[in-house]
Coordinates of C-alpha atoms in Angstrom, one line a residue:
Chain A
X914 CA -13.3 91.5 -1.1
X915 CA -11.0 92.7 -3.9
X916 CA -11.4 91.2 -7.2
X917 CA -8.9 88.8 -8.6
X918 CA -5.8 89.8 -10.8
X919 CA -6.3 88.8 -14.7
X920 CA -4.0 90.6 -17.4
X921 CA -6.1 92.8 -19.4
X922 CA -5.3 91.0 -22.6
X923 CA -3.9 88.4 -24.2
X924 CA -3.6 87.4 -28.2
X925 CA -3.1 84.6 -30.1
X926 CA -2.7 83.1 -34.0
X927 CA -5.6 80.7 -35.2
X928 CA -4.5 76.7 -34.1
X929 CA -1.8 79.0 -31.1
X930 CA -2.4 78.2 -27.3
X931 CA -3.0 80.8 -24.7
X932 CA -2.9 80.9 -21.0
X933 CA -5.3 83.3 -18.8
X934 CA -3.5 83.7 -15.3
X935 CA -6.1 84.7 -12.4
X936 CA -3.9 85.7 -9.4
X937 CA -5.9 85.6 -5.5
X938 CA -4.8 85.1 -2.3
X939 CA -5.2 82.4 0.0
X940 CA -8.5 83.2 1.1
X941 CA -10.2 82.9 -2.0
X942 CA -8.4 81.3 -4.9
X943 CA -5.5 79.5 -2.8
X944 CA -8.3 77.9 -0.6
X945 CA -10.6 76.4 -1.9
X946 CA -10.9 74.0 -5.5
X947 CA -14.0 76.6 -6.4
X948 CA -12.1 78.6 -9.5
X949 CA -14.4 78.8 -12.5
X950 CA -14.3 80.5 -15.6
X951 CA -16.7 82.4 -17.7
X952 CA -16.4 83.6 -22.1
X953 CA -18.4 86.3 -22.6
X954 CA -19.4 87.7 -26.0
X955 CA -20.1 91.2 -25.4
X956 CA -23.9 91.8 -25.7
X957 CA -24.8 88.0 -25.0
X958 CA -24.9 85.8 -21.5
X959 CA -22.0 85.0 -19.8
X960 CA -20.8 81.3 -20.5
X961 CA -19.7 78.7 -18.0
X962 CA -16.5 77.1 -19.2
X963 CA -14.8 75.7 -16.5
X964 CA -16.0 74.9 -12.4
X965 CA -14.1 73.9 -9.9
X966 CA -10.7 74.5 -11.2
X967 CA -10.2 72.0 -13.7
X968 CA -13.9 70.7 -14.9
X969 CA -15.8 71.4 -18.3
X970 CA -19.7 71.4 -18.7
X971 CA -21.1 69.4 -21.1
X972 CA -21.0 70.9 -24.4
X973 CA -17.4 72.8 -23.8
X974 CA -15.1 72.0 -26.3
X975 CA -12.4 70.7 -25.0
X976 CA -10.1 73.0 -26.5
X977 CA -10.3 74.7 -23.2
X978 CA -8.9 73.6 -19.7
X979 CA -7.9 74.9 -16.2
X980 CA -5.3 74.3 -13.2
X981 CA -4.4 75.8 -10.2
X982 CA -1.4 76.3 -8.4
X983 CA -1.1 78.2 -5.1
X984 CA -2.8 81.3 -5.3
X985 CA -3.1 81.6 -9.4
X986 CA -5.7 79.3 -11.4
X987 CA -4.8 79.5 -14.9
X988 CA -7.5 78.8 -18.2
X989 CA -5.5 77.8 -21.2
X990 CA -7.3 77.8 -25.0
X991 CA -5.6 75.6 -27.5
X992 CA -6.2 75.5 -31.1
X993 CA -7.8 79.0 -31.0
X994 CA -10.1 79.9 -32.5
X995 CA -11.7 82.9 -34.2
X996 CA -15.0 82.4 -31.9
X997 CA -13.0 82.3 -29.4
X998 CA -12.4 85.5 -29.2
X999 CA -14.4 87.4 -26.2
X1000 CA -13.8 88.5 -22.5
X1001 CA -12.4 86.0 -20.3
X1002 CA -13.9 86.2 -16.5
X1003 CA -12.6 83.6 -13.5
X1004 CA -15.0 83.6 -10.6
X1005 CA -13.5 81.8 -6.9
X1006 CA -15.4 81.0 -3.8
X1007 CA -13.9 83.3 -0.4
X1008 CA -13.6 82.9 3.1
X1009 CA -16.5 85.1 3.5
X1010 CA -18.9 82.2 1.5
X1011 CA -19.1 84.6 -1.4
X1012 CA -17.8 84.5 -4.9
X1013 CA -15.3 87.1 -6.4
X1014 CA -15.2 87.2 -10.1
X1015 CA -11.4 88.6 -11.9
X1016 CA -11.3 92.0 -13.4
X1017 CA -11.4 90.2 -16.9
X1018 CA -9.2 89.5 -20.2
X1019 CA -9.5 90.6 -23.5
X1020 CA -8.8 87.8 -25.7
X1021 CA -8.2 88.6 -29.2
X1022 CA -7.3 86.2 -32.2
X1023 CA -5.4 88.0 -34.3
Chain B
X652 CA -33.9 72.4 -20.6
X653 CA -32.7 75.2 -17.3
X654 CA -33.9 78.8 -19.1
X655 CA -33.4 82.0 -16.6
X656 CA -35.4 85.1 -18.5
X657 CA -35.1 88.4 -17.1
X658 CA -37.5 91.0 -17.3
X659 CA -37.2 94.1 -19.8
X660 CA -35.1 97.1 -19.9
X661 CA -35.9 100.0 -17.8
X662 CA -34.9 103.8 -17.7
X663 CA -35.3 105.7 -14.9
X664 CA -34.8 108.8 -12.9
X665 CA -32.2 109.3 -10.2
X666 CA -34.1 108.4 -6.8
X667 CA -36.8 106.1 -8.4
X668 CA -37.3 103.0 -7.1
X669 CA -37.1 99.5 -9.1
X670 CA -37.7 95.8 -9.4
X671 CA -36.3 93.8 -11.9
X672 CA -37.1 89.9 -12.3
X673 CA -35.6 86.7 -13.0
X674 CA -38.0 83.6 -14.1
X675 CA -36.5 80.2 -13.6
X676 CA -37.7 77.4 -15.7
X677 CA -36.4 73.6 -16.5
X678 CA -35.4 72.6 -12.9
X679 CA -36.5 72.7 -9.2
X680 CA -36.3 76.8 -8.3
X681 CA -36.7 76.1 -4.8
X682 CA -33.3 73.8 -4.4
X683 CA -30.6 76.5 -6.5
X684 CA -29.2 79.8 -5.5
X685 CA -29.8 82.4 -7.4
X686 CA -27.2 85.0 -8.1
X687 CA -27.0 88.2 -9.3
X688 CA -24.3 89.9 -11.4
X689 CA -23.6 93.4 -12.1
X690 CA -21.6 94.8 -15.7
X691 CA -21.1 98.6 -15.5
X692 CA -20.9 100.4 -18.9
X693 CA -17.4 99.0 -20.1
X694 CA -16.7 97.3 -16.8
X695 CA -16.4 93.7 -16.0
X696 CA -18.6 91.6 -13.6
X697 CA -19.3 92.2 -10.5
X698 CA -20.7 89.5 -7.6
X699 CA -23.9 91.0 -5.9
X700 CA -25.5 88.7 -4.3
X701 CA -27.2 85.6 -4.1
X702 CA -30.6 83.9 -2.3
X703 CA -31.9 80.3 -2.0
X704 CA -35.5 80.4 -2.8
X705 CA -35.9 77.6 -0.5
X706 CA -35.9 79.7 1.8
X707 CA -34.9 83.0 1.3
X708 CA -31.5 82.9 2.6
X709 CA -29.0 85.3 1.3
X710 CA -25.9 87.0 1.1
X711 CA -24.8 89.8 0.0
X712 CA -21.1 91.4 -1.3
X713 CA -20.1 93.9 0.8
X714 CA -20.0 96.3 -1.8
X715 CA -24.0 95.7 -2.0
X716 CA -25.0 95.5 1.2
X717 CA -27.9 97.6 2.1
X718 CA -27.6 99.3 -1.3
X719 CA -30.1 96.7 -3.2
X720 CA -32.1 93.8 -2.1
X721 CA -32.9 90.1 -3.1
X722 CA -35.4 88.3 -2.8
X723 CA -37.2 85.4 -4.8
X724 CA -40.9 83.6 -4.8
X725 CA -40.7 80.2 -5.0
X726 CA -44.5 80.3 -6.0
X727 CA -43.9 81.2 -9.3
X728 CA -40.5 80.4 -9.8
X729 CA -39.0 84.2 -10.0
X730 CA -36.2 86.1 -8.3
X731 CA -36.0 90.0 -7.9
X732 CA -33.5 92.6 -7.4
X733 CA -34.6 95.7 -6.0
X734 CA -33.6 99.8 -5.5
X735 CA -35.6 101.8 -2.9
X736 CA -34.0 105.0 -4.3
X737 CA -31.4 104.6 -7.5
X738 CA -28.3 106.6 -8.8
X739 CA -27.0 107.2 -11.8
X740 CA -24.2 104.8 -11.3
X741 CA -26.4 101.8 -10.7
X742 CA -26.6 102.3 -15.0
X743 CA -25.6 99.0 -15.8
X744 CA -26.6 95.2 -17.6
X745 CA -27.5 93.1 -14.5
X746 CA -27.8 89.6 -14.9
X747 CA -29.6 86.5 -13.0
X748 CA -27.9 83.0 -12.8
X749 CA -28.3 80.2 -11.4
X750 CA -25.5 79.0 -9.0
X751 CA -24.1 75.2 -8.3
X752 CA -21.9 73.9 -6.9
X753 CA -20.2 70.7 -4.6
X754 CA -21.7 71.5 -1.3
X755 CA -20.6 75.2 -1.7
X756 CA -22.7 77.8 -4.3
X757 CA -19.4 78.2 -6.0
X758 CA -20.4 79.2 -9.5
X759 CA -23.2 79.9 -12.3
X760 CA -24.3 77.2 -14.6
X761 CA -26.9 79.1 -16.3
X762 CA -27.2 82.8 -17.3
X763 CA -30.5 85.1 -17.9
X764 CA -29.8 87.7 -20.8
X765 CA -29.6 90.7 -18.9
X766 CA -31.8 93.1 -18.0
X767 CA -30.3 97.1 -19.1
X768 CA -31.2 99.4 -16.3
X769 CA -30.3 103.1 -17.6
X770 CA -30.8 105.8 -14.8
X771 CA -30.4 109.4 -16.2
X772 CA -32.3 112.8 -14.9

C-alpha cells in the first residue's frame, strides 16, 4: 500500500487560509468517505482533526475543515494561526481494510 | 476521560527482543481497535497494525507483517507490540491509539504519548 501524496509544505500569513491536498487512488481515498486528518506537534501525540472527510471532534476549532473530490481529500486552515503551525498527516481507509496515512506537510506560519 | 499510556523508553541491542505496552483507560477496552503507529527519526507516520481486544483479531500492513506482532489483554486493559529479534532500523517513536470509526476502524480518536525505542550495538 503506498502512502498518500501530500506536498511537503505549505506557508501561510497569520488570519491567511491554506489548503493541504492529500492525493490517493481509488482504492483508498477515492473509495471510501474514511479520509481523516491528524496536527502533530513534534515531540507530542498526534491530534485528530478531522474523520471521515469532512467531520471535526469536539473541541476542534472550527478554523479547520475538509472535502473530498475524486481521488484528493483536501484540509483547509483559515484564520491561521501561530499554533497552528505543525505537521499535517491525512490517514484513508483501503481496499485491503487497512489505513494508509500521507507522507505529511510541513505547515509553517510565517 | 479515554487516556492511552504507553510504557517507557527502551534501548536495546540489535537482535534483542521487546515488548512495549499500551494501557487503555476511560472506555470499554474490549469494544475499540487498537492501532499502532510507527515515526522513524525524521520520518512521518506509518500504519502498523491494529487488534480488537475483543477478541484478538488483527491486521497487519504489509510492510509489518511477520516483522512485529500485536496482541492485547482485555484483562487489564493493555495492548503490546512485540520484536522477537530487532534491528537498528526499528529506532523509532511508536505510538498506541485507539481506532473509531462508522462500521469501519477508519481512524484514531485518541493517542498514547509514544514510547522511544532506540536500538544501537
Amino acid at each position: 500500500q503506498s502512502a498518500l501524496t501530500q506536498p511537503a509544505s505549505v506557508s501561510g500569513s497569520p488570519g491567511q487560509s491554506i489548503t493541504i491536498s492529500c492525493t490517493g487512488t481509488s482504492s483508498d481515498v477515492g473509495g471510501y468517505n474514511y479520509v481523516s486528518w491528524y496536527q502533530h506537534h513534534p515531540g507530542k501525540a498526534p491530534k485528530l482533526m478531522i474523520f471521515d472527510v469532512s467531520n471535526r471532534p469536539s473541541g476542534v476549532s472550527n478554523r479547520f475543515s475538509g472535502s473530498k473530490s475524486g481521488n484528493t481529500a483536501s484540509l483547509t486552515i483559515s484564520g491561521l494561526q501561530a499554533e497552528d503551525e505543525a505537521d499535517y498527516y491525512c490517514s484513508s481507509y483501503t481496499t485491503s481494510s487497512s489505513l494508509v496515512f500521507g507522507g505529511g506537510t510541513k505547515l509553517t506560519v510565517l | 476521560e479515554v487516556q492511552l499510556v504507553q510504557s517507557g523508553a527502551e534501548v536495546k541491542k540489535p537482535g534483542e527482543s521487546l515488548k512495549i505496552s499500551c494501557k487503555g483507560s476511560g472506555y470499554t477496552f474490549s469494544t475499540y481497535w487498537i492501532g499502532w503507529v510507527r515515526q522513524m527519526p525524521g520520518k512521518g507516520l506509518e500504519w502498523m497494525g491494529i487488534i480488537y481486544p475483543g477478541d484478538s483479531d488483527s491486521r497487519y500492513s504489509p510492510s509489518f507483517q511477520g516483522q512485529v506482532t500485536i496482541s492485547a489483554d482485555m484483562s487489564i486493559r493493555t495492548a503490546y507490540l512485540q520484536w522477537s529479534s530487532l534491528k537498528a532500523s526499528d529506532t523509532a517513536v511508536y505510538y498506541c491509539a485507539r481506532v473509531s470509526g462508522s462500521g469501519w476502524p477508519s481512524y484514531f480518536d485518541y493517542w498514547g504519548q509514544g514510547t522511544l525505542v532506540t536500538v544501537s550495538s
